Structure formats: structure tokens, C-alpha cells
CSV table of C-alpha atoms in Angstrom, one decimal:
chain,number,residue,atom,x,y,z
A,7,MET,CA,8.9,-1.5,-24.5
A,8,SER,CA,10.4,-0.2,-27.4
A,9,SER,CA,12.4,3.1,-27.5
A,10,LEU,CA,10.7,5.9,-29.3
A,11,TYR,CA,12.7,8.8,-28.5
A,12,GLU,CA,16.4,9.8,-28.1
A,13,VAL,CA,16.9,12.4,-25.2
A,14,GLY,CA,19.8,14.7,-24.4
A,15,VAL,CA,20.2,16.9,-21.6
A,16,ILE,CA,21.3,20.8,-22.7
A,17,LYS,CA,20.9,22.5,-19.4
A,18,ARG,CA,20.2,21.9,-15.9
A,19,GLN,CA,19.0,24.3,-13.0
A,20,GLU,CA,17.5,23.6,-9.7
A,21,SER,CA,14.0,23.0,-10.9
A,22,LYS,CA,14.5,23.1,-14.4
A,23,ILE,CA,15.8,20.8,-17.1
A,24,LYS,CA,16.1,21.8,-20.7
A,25,ILE,CA,16.2,18.6,-23.1
A,26,SER,CA,16.7,17.8,-26.9
A,27,VAL,CA,14.1,15.2,-27.9
A,28,GLN,CA,14.6,13.3,-31.2
A,29,VAL,CA,12.1,10.8,-32.6
A,30,ILE,CA,13.4,7.4,-33.5
A,31,HIS,CA,10.7,5.4,-34.4
A,32,PRO,CA,7.9,5.9,-37.0
A,33,ASP,CA,5.3,5.0,-34.6
A,34,SER,CA,5.8,8.0,-32.4
A,35,ASN,CA,6.4,10.8,-34.9
A,36,TYR,CA,5.1,13.6,-32.6
A,37,ILE,CA,6.4,15.9,-29.6
A,38,THR,CA,4.2,17.5,-27.2
A,39,ASP,CA,4.3,20.0,-24.4
A,40,SER,CA,1.7,18.0,-22.2
A,41,PRO,CA,2.7,17.4,-18.4
A,42,GLY,CA,2.3,13.7,-18.8
A,43,PHE,CA,4.6,13.5,-22.0
A,44,ALA,CA,7.2,15.4,-19.9
A,45,LEU,CA,6.8,13.2,-16.8
A,46,MET,CA,7.2,10.1,-18.9
A,47,LEU,CA,10.3,11.5,-20.5
A,48,LEU,CA,11.9,12.1,-17.0
A,49,TYR,CA,10.7,8.9,-15.6
A,50,HIS,CA,14.2,7.4,-16.4
A,51,ASN,CA,16.9,5.8,-14.2
A,52,VAL,CA,14.4,5.7,-11.4
A,53,ASN,CA,15.6,3.3,-8.6
A,54,ASN,CA,14.6,2.7,-5.0
A,55,ASP,CA,16.3,5.7,-3.5
A,56,SER,CA,15.0,8.0,-6.3
A,57,PRO,CA,12.6,10.6,-4.6
A,58,ILE,CA,10.3,10.5,-7.3
A,59,LYS,CA,9.9,6.7,-6.8
A,60,LYS,CA,8.4,7.2,-3.7
A,61,GLU,CA,5.3,9.2,-5.4
A,62,VAL,CA,5.2,7.8,-8.8
A,63,ASP,CA,5.2,4.1,-9.7
A,64,PHE,CA,6.0,3.3,-13.3
A,65,ASP,CA,2.6,1.8,-13.7
A,66,ASP,CA,1.4,5.4,-12.8
A,67,THR,CA,2.6,6.8,-15.8
A,68,LEU,CA,0.9,4.4,-18.0
A,69,ASP,CA,-2.4,4.8,-16.4
A,70,GLU,CA,-4.4,7.6,-18.3
A,71,VAL,CA,-6.7,8.3,-15.1
A,72,TRP,CA,-3.9,8.8,-12.8
A,73,MET,CA,-1.9,10.9,-15.2
A,74,LYS,CA,-5.0,13.1,-15.9
A,75,LYS,CA,-5.2,13.8,-12.3
A,76,ASN,CA,-1.5,13.8,-11.1
A,77,ALA,CA,0.8,15.0,-13.8
A,78,TYR,CA,0.7,18.6,-12.9
A,79,ALA,CA,1.6,17.6,-9.4
A,80,PHE,CA,5.0,17.1,-10.4
A,81,ILE,CA,5.3,19.0,-13.7
A,82,LYS,CA,4.9,22.8,-13.3
A,83,SER,CA,5.5,23.8,-17.0
A,84,VAL,CA,6.7,22.8,-20.2
A,85,ASP,CA,7.9,25.0,-23.1
A,86,LEU,CA,8.4,23.4,-26.6
A,87,LYS,CA,10.5,24.4,-29.6
A,88,MET,CA,10.4,22.5,-32.6
A,89,ASN,CA,13.3,22.1,-34.6
A,90,ASN,CA,13.7,20.9,-38.4
A,91,PRO,CA,13.0,17.3,-38.6
A,92,ASN,CA,16.0,14.7,-39.4
A,93,LYS,CA,16.5,13.5,-43.3
A,94,LYS,CA,13.6,10.7,-42.4
A,95,GLY,CA,11.2,13.4,-41.7
A,96,TRP,CA,11.3,12.5,-37.9
A,97,LYS,CA,10.4,15.2,-35.6
A,98,LYS,CA,13.1,17.1,-33.2
A,99,GLY,CA,12.4,19.6,-30.6
A,100,VAL,CA,13.5,21.1,-27.1
A,101,LEU,CA,11.5,21.0,-24.1
A,102,ASP,CA,12.2,23.4,-21.1
A,103,ILE,CA,10.5,21.8,-18.3
A,104,THR,CA,9.9,23.1,-14.7
A,105,VAL,CA,9.1,20.6,-12.0
A,106,THR,CA,7.5,21.3,-8.9
A,107,HIS,CA,10.3,20.5,-6.7
A,108,PRO,CA,14.1,19.9,-7.3
A,109,ALA,CA,13.8,16.3,-5.9
A,110,TRP,CA,11.7,15.3,-8.9
A,111,LEU,CA,15.1,15.6,-11.2
A,112,GLU,CA,17.6,14.2,-8.6
A,113,HIS,CA,17.7,10.7,-10.4
A,114,LEU,CA,19.0,12.5,-13.5
A,115,LYS,CA,21.6,14.5,-12.0
A,116,ASP,CA,24.3,12.2,-13.5
A,117,ILE,CA,22.7,11.2,-16.7
A,118,ASP,CA,23.1,13.3,-19.9
A,119,HIS,CA,21.5,10.8,-22.6
A,120,TRP,CA,18.9,8.2,-22.5
A,121,ASP,CA,16.2,6.6,-24.8
A,122,SER,CA,12.6,6.7,-23.9
A,123,ALA,CA,9.3,5.1,-24.8
A,124,ALA,CA,7.4,7.9,-23.6
A,125,PHE,CA,3.9,9.0,-25.1
A,126,ASP,CA,1.1,11.5,-24.3
A,127,PRO,CA,-1.2,9.3,-22.1
A,128,THR,CA,-4.3,11.7,-22.4
A,129,ASP,CA,-5.1,15.0,-24.2
A,130,ASP,CA,-6.9,16.3,-20.8
A,131,TYR,CA,-5.0,17.4,-17.8
A,132,ILE,CA,-6.4,18.5,-14.4
A,133,ILE,CA,-4.5,21.3,-12.8
A,134,CYS,CA,-3.6,20.3,-9.2
A,135,GLU,CA,-1.9,21.1,-6.2
A,136,PRO,CA,2.0,20.1,-6.3
A,137,ILE,CA,3.2,17.4,-4.5
A,138,LEU,CA,6.0,17.7,-2.5
A,139,PRO,CA,8.7,15.0,-1.1
A,140,ILE,CA,8.2,14.3,2.6
A,141,GLU,CA,10.9,12.9,4.7
A,142,GLU,CA,9.6,10.0,6.8
A,143,GLU,CA,11.1,7.8,9.4
A,144,VAL,CA,11.9,4.2,8.9
A,145,ILE,CA,8.7,2.1,10.5
A,146,SER,CA,9.5,-0.1,13.0
A,147,ILE,CA,8.2,-3.6,12.9
A,148,ASP,CA,7.7,-3.5,16.8
A,149,ASN,CA,5.0,-0.7,16.4
A,150,LEU,CA,3.0,-2.8,13.9
A,151,ASP,CA,0.3,-5.3,14.0
A,152,LEU,CA,1.9,-8.1,11.4
A,153,THR,CA,-1.3,-10.0,11.9
A,154,SER,CA,-3.1,-7.2,9.9
A,155,LYS,CA,-3.4,-7.8,6.3
A,156,LYS,CA,-4.6,-4.3,5.3
A,157,GLY,CA,-2.9,-3.4,2.0
A,158,PHE,CA,-2.4,-7.2,1.1
A,159,MET,CA,-4.7,-10.0,-0.7
A,160,PRO,CA,-4.5,-13.7,-0.5
A,161,ILE,CA,-3.2,-15.3,-3.8
A,162,TRP,CA,-3.5,-19.1,-4.1
A,163,LYS,CA,-0.1,-20.8,-5.5
A,164,TYR,CA,-2.1,-22.4,-8.0
A,165,MET,CA,-2.9,-19.0,-9.6
A,166,ILE,CA,0.6,-18.3,-10.8
A,167,PRO,CA,1.6,-22.1,-11.4
A,168,ASP,CA,4.6,-21.5,-13.3
A,169,SER,CA,6.5,-19.4,-10.2
A,170,LEU,CA,4.6,-20.5,-7.1
A,171,LEU,CA,4.0,-24.3,-7.4
A,172,LYS,CA,7.2,-25.3,-5.7
A,173,THR,CA,6.4,-23.1,-2.5
A,174,GLN,CA,5.2,-24.8,0.7
A,175,LYS,CA,2.7,-22.5,1.4
A,176,ASP,CA,-0.7,-22.8,-0.2
A,177,ILE,CA,-1.4,-18.8,0.3
A,178,LEU,CA,0.9,-16.1,-0.1
A,179,TRP,CA,0.0,-12.4,0.4
A,180,PHE,CA,0.6,-9.8,-2.3
A,181,PRO,CA,0.3,-6.4,-2.0
A,182,THR,CA,-2.9,-4.8,-3.6
A,183,LEU,CA,-1.5,-1.2,-4.1
A,184,GLY,CA,1.6,0.0,-6.2
A,185,GLU,CA,4.8,-0.1,-4.6
A,186,LYS,CA,4.8,3.6,-3.7
A,187,TYR,CA,2.2,2.6,-1.1
A,188,TYR,CA,4.6,0.5,0.9
A,189,LYS,CA,7.7,1.6,2.7
A,190,GLU,CA,10.8,0.1,4.3
A,191,SER,CA,10.6,-1.2,8.0
A,192,ASP,CA,13.6,-1.5,10.1
A,193,ARG,CA,13.7,-5.3,9.4
A,194,VAL,CA,16.7,-6.2,7.4
A,195,ILE,CA,17.2,-9.8,6.1
A,196,SER,CA,20.9,-10.5,5.8
A,197,ASP,CA,21.0,-14.1,6.4
A,198,LEU,CA,20.4,-15.5,2.9
A,199,SER,CA,20.9,-19.3,4.1
A,200,ASP,CA,17.9,-21.7,3.0
A,201,GLU,CA,17.0,-22.1,6.6
A,202,ASN,CA,16.5,-18.6,7.3
A,203,LEU,CA,14.7,-17.8,4.2
A,204,GLN,CA,12.1,-20.5,4.7
A,205,LYS,CA,11.0,-18.2,7.7
A,206,TRP,CA,10.5,-15.1,5.5
A,207,GLU,CA,8.6,-17.0,2.5
A,208,GLY,CA,5.7,-15.0,1.6
A,209,THR,CA,7.2,-11.5,2.7
A,210,LEU,CA,7.1,-8.3,1.0
A,211,VAL,CA,10.7,-7.3,0.6
A,212,ARG,CA,12.9,-5.0,-1.2
A,213,THR,CA,16.4,-5.3,-2.5
A,214,ALA,CA,18.6,-2.8,-4.3
A,215,LYS,CA,17.0,-3.6,-7.6
A,216,SER,CA,13.7,-5.4,-6.9
A,217,CYS,CA,10.9,-5.5,-4.8
A,218,GLY,CA,8.1,-8.0,-4.5
A,219,ILE,CA,7.4,-11.3,-2.7
A,220,LEU,CA,9.8,-13.7,-1.4
A,221,PHE,CA,9.2,-17.1,-2.5
A,222,LYS,CA,10.8,-20.6,-3.2
A,223,ARG,CA,11.8,-21.2,-6.8
A,224,GLU,CA,13.1,-24.8,-8.4
A,225,THR,CA,16.5,-24.8,-7.0
A,226,ASP,CA,16.8,-21.1,-5.4
A,227,TRP,CA,14.9,-18.3,-3.6
A,228,GLY,CA,13.3,-15.3,-5.7
A,229,ILE,CA,11.3,-12.4,-5.9
A,230,ILE,CA,7.8,-12.3,-7.8
A,231,SER,CA,6.2,-9.2,-8.5
A,232,CYS,CA,2.9,-8.5,-10.1
A,233,SER,CA,1.6,-5.1,-11.4
A,234,ARG,CA,-0.9,-3.7,-13.9
A,235,GLY,CA,-0.1,-5.8,-16.9
A,236,SER,CA,3.0,-7.3,-15.9
A,237,MET,CA,4.9,-10.0,-13.9
A,238,ALA,CA,8.4,-10.4,-13.1
A,239,SER,CA,10.4,-13.2,-11.2
A,240,SER,CA,14.1,-12.0,-10.1
A,241,TYR,CA,16.7,-13.7,-8.1
A,242,ILE,CA,17.9,-12.3,-5.0
A,243,ASP,CA,20.7,-9.7,-5.4
A,244,GLY,CA,21.8,-9.0,-1.9
A,245,GLU,CA,20.3,-8.3,1.7
A,246,MET,CA,16.5,-7.6,1.9
A,247,THR,CA,14.3,-5.1,3.6
A,248,GLN,CA,10.8,-6.1,4.8
A,249,MET,CA,8.3,-3.7,3.2
A,250,VAL,CA,5.2,-2.5,5.1
A,251,LEU,CA,2.1,-0.6,4.3
A,252,ASN,CA,2.8,3.1,4.6
A,253,PRO,CA,-0.2,4.4,6.6
A,254,LYS,CA,0.5,8.1,5.3
A,255,LYS,CA,-0.2,7.1,1.7
A,256,LYS,CA,-4.1,7.3,0.6
A,257,ASN,CA,-6.4,6.9,-2.2
A,258,GLY,CA,-4.4,4.2,-4.0
A,259,TYR,CA,-5.8,2.0,-6.9
A,260,THR,CA,-6.6,-1.5,-5.3
A,261,SER,CA,-6.2,-4.9,-7.2
A,262,SER,CA,-8.0,-7.9,-6.5
A,263,PRO,CA,-6.8,-11.8,-7.3
A,264,LYS,CA,-8.6,-11.5,-10.6
A,265,SER,CA,-5.8,-9.3,-11.8
A,266,ILE,CA,-3.3,-12.2,-10.9
A,267,LEU,CA,-5.6,-14.7,-13.0
A,268,ILE,CA,-4.3,-13.5,-16.5
A,269,TRP,CA,-0.7,-15.4,-15.8
A,270,GLY,CA,-2.6,-18.5,-15.0
A,271,ARG,CA,-2.4,-21.9,-16.9
A,272,PRO,CA,-4.2,-25.2,-16.5
A,273,VAL,CA,-2.8,-26.8,-13.6
A,274,VAL,CA,-2.9,-30.6,-12.6
A,275,TYR,CA,-3.3,-30.8,-9.1
A,276,GLU,CA,-4.0,-34.7,-8.6
A,277,ILE,CA,-2.3,-37.7,-10.4
A,278,LEU,CA,-3.5,-41.2,-9.8
A,279,ILE,CA,-2.0,-44.3,-11.1
A,280,ASN,CA,-3.9,-47.6,-11.4
A,281,GLY,CA,-1.9,-50.3,-13.3
A,282,ASP,CA,-1.3,-49.2,-16.7
A,283,THR,CA,-3.5,-46.1,-16.5
A,284,ILE,CA,-2.8,-42.7,-15.4
A,285,SER,CA,-5.2,-40.0,-14.8
A,286,PHE,CA,-4.5,-36.3,-14.4
A,287,LYS,CA,-7.1,-33.9,-12.5
A,288,LEU,CA,-6.8,-30.5,-14.1
A,289,MET,CA,-8.0,-27.3,-12.8
A,290,ILE,CA,-9.0,-24.1,-15.0
A,291,MET,CA,-9.0,-20.9,-13.5
A,292,SER,CA,-9.6,-18.4,-16.5
A,293,GLU,CA,-12.0,-18.8,-19.2
A,294,ASP,CA,-9.0,-17.8,-21.6
A,295,ASN,CA,-7.4,-21.2,-20.5
A,296,ASP,CA,-10.2,-23.4,-21.0
A,297,ARG,CA,-8.9,-25.3,-24.0
A,298,ILE,CA,-7.7,-28.7,-23.6
A,299,PHE,CA,-6.3,-30.3,-26.9
A,300,LEU,CA,-4.5,-33.9,-27.0
A,301,GLU,CA,-5.2,-34.7,-30.7
A,302,THR,CA,-2.2,-37.3,-31.1
A,303,LYS,CA,-0.7,-40.0,-29.2
A,304,MET,CA,2.3,-37.7,-29.2
A,305,SER,CA,0.6,-34.9,-27.9
A,306,VAL,CA,-0.2,-36.9,-24.9
A,307,LEU,CA,3.1,-38.1,-24.4
A,308,LYS,CA,4.4,-34.5,-24.7
A,309,PHE,CA,1.9,-33.5,-22.1
A,310,MET,CA,3.3,-36.3,-19.7
A,311,LEU,CA,7.0,-35.5,-20.3
A,312,LYS,CA,7.1,-31.6,-21.0
A,313,ARG,CA,8.0,-30.8,-17.5
A,314,PHE,CA,10.9,-33.1,-17.3
A,315,GLU,CA,12.8,-31.6,-20.2
A,316,SER,CA,16.4,-30.3,-19.3
A,317,PHE,CA,17.1,-26.7,-19.8
A,318,SER,CA,18.8,-27.3,-23.0
A,319,GLY,CA,15.9,-29.7,-24.1
A,320,ASN,CA,18.2,-32.5,-25.1
A,321,GLU,CA,17.2,-34.9,-22.5
A,322,TYR,CA,14.9,-35.8,-19.4
A,323,ASN,CA,16.3,-35.1,-16.3
A,324,ILE,CA,13.9,-37.5,-14.1
A,325,VAL,CA,15.0,-40.7,-12.8
A,326,SER,CA,12.0,-43.1,-14.1
A,327,PRO,CA,11.7,-45.9,-16.6
A,328,LEU,CA,9.6,-43.8,-19.0
A,329,CYS,CA,12.2,-41.0,-18.9
A,330,GLU,CA,15.2,-43.2,-19.2
A,331,LYS,CA,13.7,-45.1,-22.2
A,332,MET,CA,13.1,-41.7,-24.0
A,333,ASN,CA,16.7,-40.6,-23.5
A,334,THR,CA,17.9,-44.0,-24.9
A,335,ILE,CA,15.5,-43.6,-27.9
A,336,MET,CA,16.8,-40.1,-28.6
A,337,LYS,CA,20.5,-41.2,-28.6
A,338,GLU,CA,19.9,-44.2,-31.0
A,339,LYS,CA,18.0,-42.1,-33.1
A,340,ASN,CA,20.3,-39.1,-32.9
A,341,ILE,CA,17.5,-36.8,-32.1
A,342,LYS,CA,19.1,-33.5,-31.0
A,343,ASP,CA,16.3,-32.2,-28.8
A,344,THR,CA,12.9,-32.8,-27.6
A,345,HIS,CA,11.2,-30.3,-29.6
A,346,THR,CA,12.7,-32.2,-32.7
A,347,LEU,CA,11.3,-35.5,-31.1
A,348,TYR,CA,7.7,-34.1,-30.8
A,349,LEU,CA,7.6,-32.5,-34.2
A,350,ARG,CA,9.3,-35.1,-36.4
A,351,HIS,CA,9.1,-38.4,-34.6
A,352,LYS,CA,5.4,-38.8,-33.7
A,353,GLU,CA,5.4,-42.7,-34.3
A,354,ILE,CA,7.6,-43.1,-31.2
A,355,ALA,CA,4.4,-42.5,-29.2
A,356,GLU,CA,2.9,-45.7,-30.2
A,357,GLN,CA,5.4,-47.7,-27.9
A,358,PHE,CA,4.1,-46.0,-24.9
A,359,ILE,CA,0.4,-44.6,-25.4
A,360,VAL,CA,-2.7,-46.9,-26.0
A,361,SER,CA,-5.5,-44.3,-25.6
A,362,SER,CA,-6.6,-41.3,-24.0
A,363,ARG,CA,-9.7,-39.5,-23.0
A,364,ILE,CA,-10.7,-36.1,-21.8
A,365,ASP,CA,-13.8,-35.6,-19.3
A,366,LYS,CA,-15.0,-32.5,-17.7
A,367,ILE,CA,-15.6,-33.6,-14.4
A,368,ARG,CA,-16.6,-30.2,-12.7
A,369,ASP,CA,-18.6,-27.6,-14.8
A,370,VAL,CA,-19.2,-24.9,-12.3
A,371,PRO,CA,-18.8,-21.2,-13.1
A,372,TYR,CA,-15.8,-19.2,-12.5
A,373,PRO,CA,-15.7,-17.4,-9.3
A,374,GLU,CA,-15.8,-13.8,-8.8
A,375,PHE,CA,-13.6,-11.6,-6.6
A,376,TYR,CA,-15.3,-8.3,-7.1
A,377,GLN,CA,-15.9,-6.6,-3.5
A,378,LEU,CA,-14.8,-9.8,-1.6
A,379,LYS,CA,-13.2,-9.5,1.7
A,380,ASN,CA,-9.9,-11.7,2.2
A,381,GLU,CA,-11.6,-14.2,4.3
A,382,GLU,CA,-14.3,-14.5,1.5
A,383,ILE,CA,-11.7,-14.8,-1.1
A,384,MET,CA,-9.6,-17.5,0.8
A,385,ASP,CA,-12.8,-19.4,0.9
A,386,LEU,CA,-12.7,-19.6,-3.0
A,387,TYR,CA,-9.3,-21.3,-2.7
A,388,SER,CA,-10.5,-24.9,-3.0
A,389,PHE,CA,-10.3,-27.3,-6.1
A,390,GLU,CA,-14.3,-28.0,-5.8
A,391,LYS,CA,-14.9,-24.3,-6.7
A,392,TRP,CA,-13.1,-24.2,-9.8
A,393,PRO,CA,-13.9,-26.0,-13.2
A,394,ALA,CA,-12.0,-29.2,-13.9
A,395,TYR,CA,-11.1,-31.8,-16.4
A,396,GLU,CA,-9.6,-35.5,-15.8
A,397,ILE,CA,-7.4,-36.9,-18.7
A,398,SER,CA,-7.0,-40.6,-18.6
A,399,VAL,CA,-4.0,-42.1,-20.3
A,400,LYS,CA,-3.7,-45.9,-20.9
A,401,ILE,CA,-0.2,-47.0,-21.4
A,402,THR,CA,1.3,-49.9,-23.2
A,403,ASP,CA,3.1,-51.5,-20.2
A,404,ALA,CA,2.6,-50.3,-16.6
A,405,LYS,CA,6.3,-50.3,-16.1
A,406,TRP,CA,6.4,-46.7,-18.0
A,407,LEU,CA,4.3,-45.4,-14.8
A,408,GLU,CA,6.8,-46.6,-12.2
A,409,GLN,CA,8.4,-43.7,-10.4
A,410,TYR,CA,6.5,-41.4,-12.2
A,411,PRO,CA,6.2,-38.1,-10.0
A,412,LYS,CA,2.9,-37.0,-8.7
A,413,GLU,CA,3.7,-33.2,-8.0
A,414,PRO,CA,1.3,-30.5,-9.3
A,415,PHE,CA,2.4,-28.9,-12.7
A,416,SER,CA,1.0,-26.5,-15.2
A,417,TYR,CA,0.6,-26.9,-18.9
A,418,ILE,CA,-0.1,-25.0,-22.2
A,419,PHE,CA,-2.2,-26.9,-24.4
A,420,SER,CA,-1.7,-26.4,-28.2
A,421,GLU,CA,-4.2,-27.5,-30.9
A,422,TYR,CA,-1.2,-27.6,-33.4
A,423,ASP,CA,0.7,-30.3,-31.4
């Protein structure tokens, strides 16, 4: 999110903070004394140890309904005094903010200046009782029923194919609620060896900088987190703590697997080779992705090769006759990268592609997740329940299909290839 305001601390008291607010973006030339705007301005430098983090997730600050009901639980009062605008006509003011408890300012105690992307999420706030911090003991794993999936939902690895296709587990259990509804257990994972992390794959964990599901990536381990409108994958930055559902937190907004599908892509789940013909069975998990374009022979070749590109895009890094031949061609023709190959050397595809066809092999409605139990959701996780296509490609010589990898992969089709 772009920064909209410069914020500077003028004065601090136990439960009060006086800040200057200067507009720095033309799209936000306003300053208001609403509790929601104030809470968003103060939601900066928040980490896992911040008291406010245990009660307010970042997603909460973006939620109009949540802010309407809860902003006054943290912001007792706001007084605004406007100053003269700057030379550009952008507004400037001073906000005197009183919070309902000193803990809600603790994360700002060493911060004097910051930029903010705050906005006023609603024009109607409900007066409510203040929320006060509660010291809670760490939950002992020994006292929990770890077979219970309350607070978690099953996610099929094909639903987030770019991140999860390398994991050995078909199902991973993602939290259905915001991060604040989970808390640290007494189980610390300090052994970060590959052997030990395999035992913890699919576990909700927290590190010093991130919180999410531990999973196997291409060459290492990472943490993936999905929230309302965002998804992030990060590396492991130190020892981890297993997170569990906090039984004292109530009335959370529950997500369903449908919220994950916005990150989905068409997924090739089966590859068959028969002589000089290769076929790809492709599953579609969202109507937004139900577009299969392979208009030229080069677009077909790109579809077959794209996943084998090196990080720099200057070669293909899979050992196979097809990739080795493509690397040779790029060197002989001095083609600097695969993007240039696809765009400016489409005639090369004639050496490999004879023809292709696309058939819809399964025309079924997209499954609905509304009000389904976890067992019913898992029943939807089979290829037969989702629309699918088959892409068949005839090759000029069967040798180009030797050693062609058959692992699942995802692909974004473009009608402009």
C-alpha cells in the first residue's frame, strides 16, 4: 500500500499521544478525527510481541464492519486541530489521541516518525466497551486434543499450486480465523534440519517475523499465510513456535476454502506420453481461470517449457533432450533469454511441434463450500469433482519427449502468446 501520510510524535503520556499528520499523497487530502482513522494511524511497527497485535490483526483495520463495531474499544477519544496546508495545498493537522489502555501505545514507544497508509474505513462508529489486555499463560500441548481441527480448514495443495505443489501432503490445515485468534503453545521447534521439519510440515507456526503454515518449497522450507485479500510466502528466519486455537477468543470472522481459490491457477495434474504424443490433463478450480489459449506452435512449446526456466531465464535447467536442444539453439542464435525466444523466434517451434488440440474432458459445476463441514470439504478434493481439459501435443520426434518430467505444475495462459 502506498504511503498517504507522514506522522510525527509531538508528545506522549501514559494513555495519550499527540501526533502531527501531513498529507503526502493527492488521493488522500483529508484528515479526520474518527476512531478508525486514528487506530489505523497508530497501527505501525506492530509485531508478534505487541499487545495490540493480540487483539487487532492488520486485516481488521481494513474491515469496515469490524472497525465500525470495535474502533472505540481501543480509541477513547480523538481531538483534531487543523494547521495551514503546505505549498501544494495538502492538509496538515495535529491529533490528540487517547487510547483505552496504555498497552495500545506500547509498540510506538521508541518510534517518533513513520509513514502511514491510513484511511477512514467508515463514517459510522458504534460506541462500545473498552477492550483491555489480558495476560494469558502459554498453552501446554499436553493439555490439547491435537486431533481436533476446530479453527482450521482443509486446503488441497492444488488450490495454491505455485506454493504447495512441492509438498508431500495432499491436505494442509489452514487457520479459518485471523492471527489474533491463535496463540503460542509451549512447543518450540529449534531443530531446523530437513528431517525434523518434515515431521512438522502443515503445522501453524510463528517466528519472530511471520506466522503461517510450514511447508516444503522448491529447495528449502517456508511459511505461507493467507488472509483477506493477501497471500505471502516467507523463508524461516529462526526457531518456530507451534500455534494453537485460543479458546478464550470468540466471535471471529470465519474463512472458507473459497477464499483461497483467488490464488489458484490452472493445474496440470496428469501427464501421459505415447510415442510422439504427449497429453496434459488440466484442472480448473475457478471460473476466473477457465481460459485456455494455445494459438500458436510457440505458445504450445512455451507451455511445455516454461516451468523449466532458470531463475535468470537464460536457460532451461532440466536434463532432457528437449531442454538440451533448446539451450543449444539459444547459444547458437545468441538468444539472451527465454522471453526473447518466445517473442521473437517463433519459427523455432516448427522444429518440435506438429499440432495440438484442446478438449474439455469434464464439464461439471464448480463445487460450493458454503456451510460445509471439514469432512464434506475434503470429499470435494478429487480431480473428478472439478472441470478439466486435456491438451494433446504431437511432436516432430518422440526423442524430444524422453525424460520429460511428469510432476504436476501450474500455468497461466495468455491469449497474446
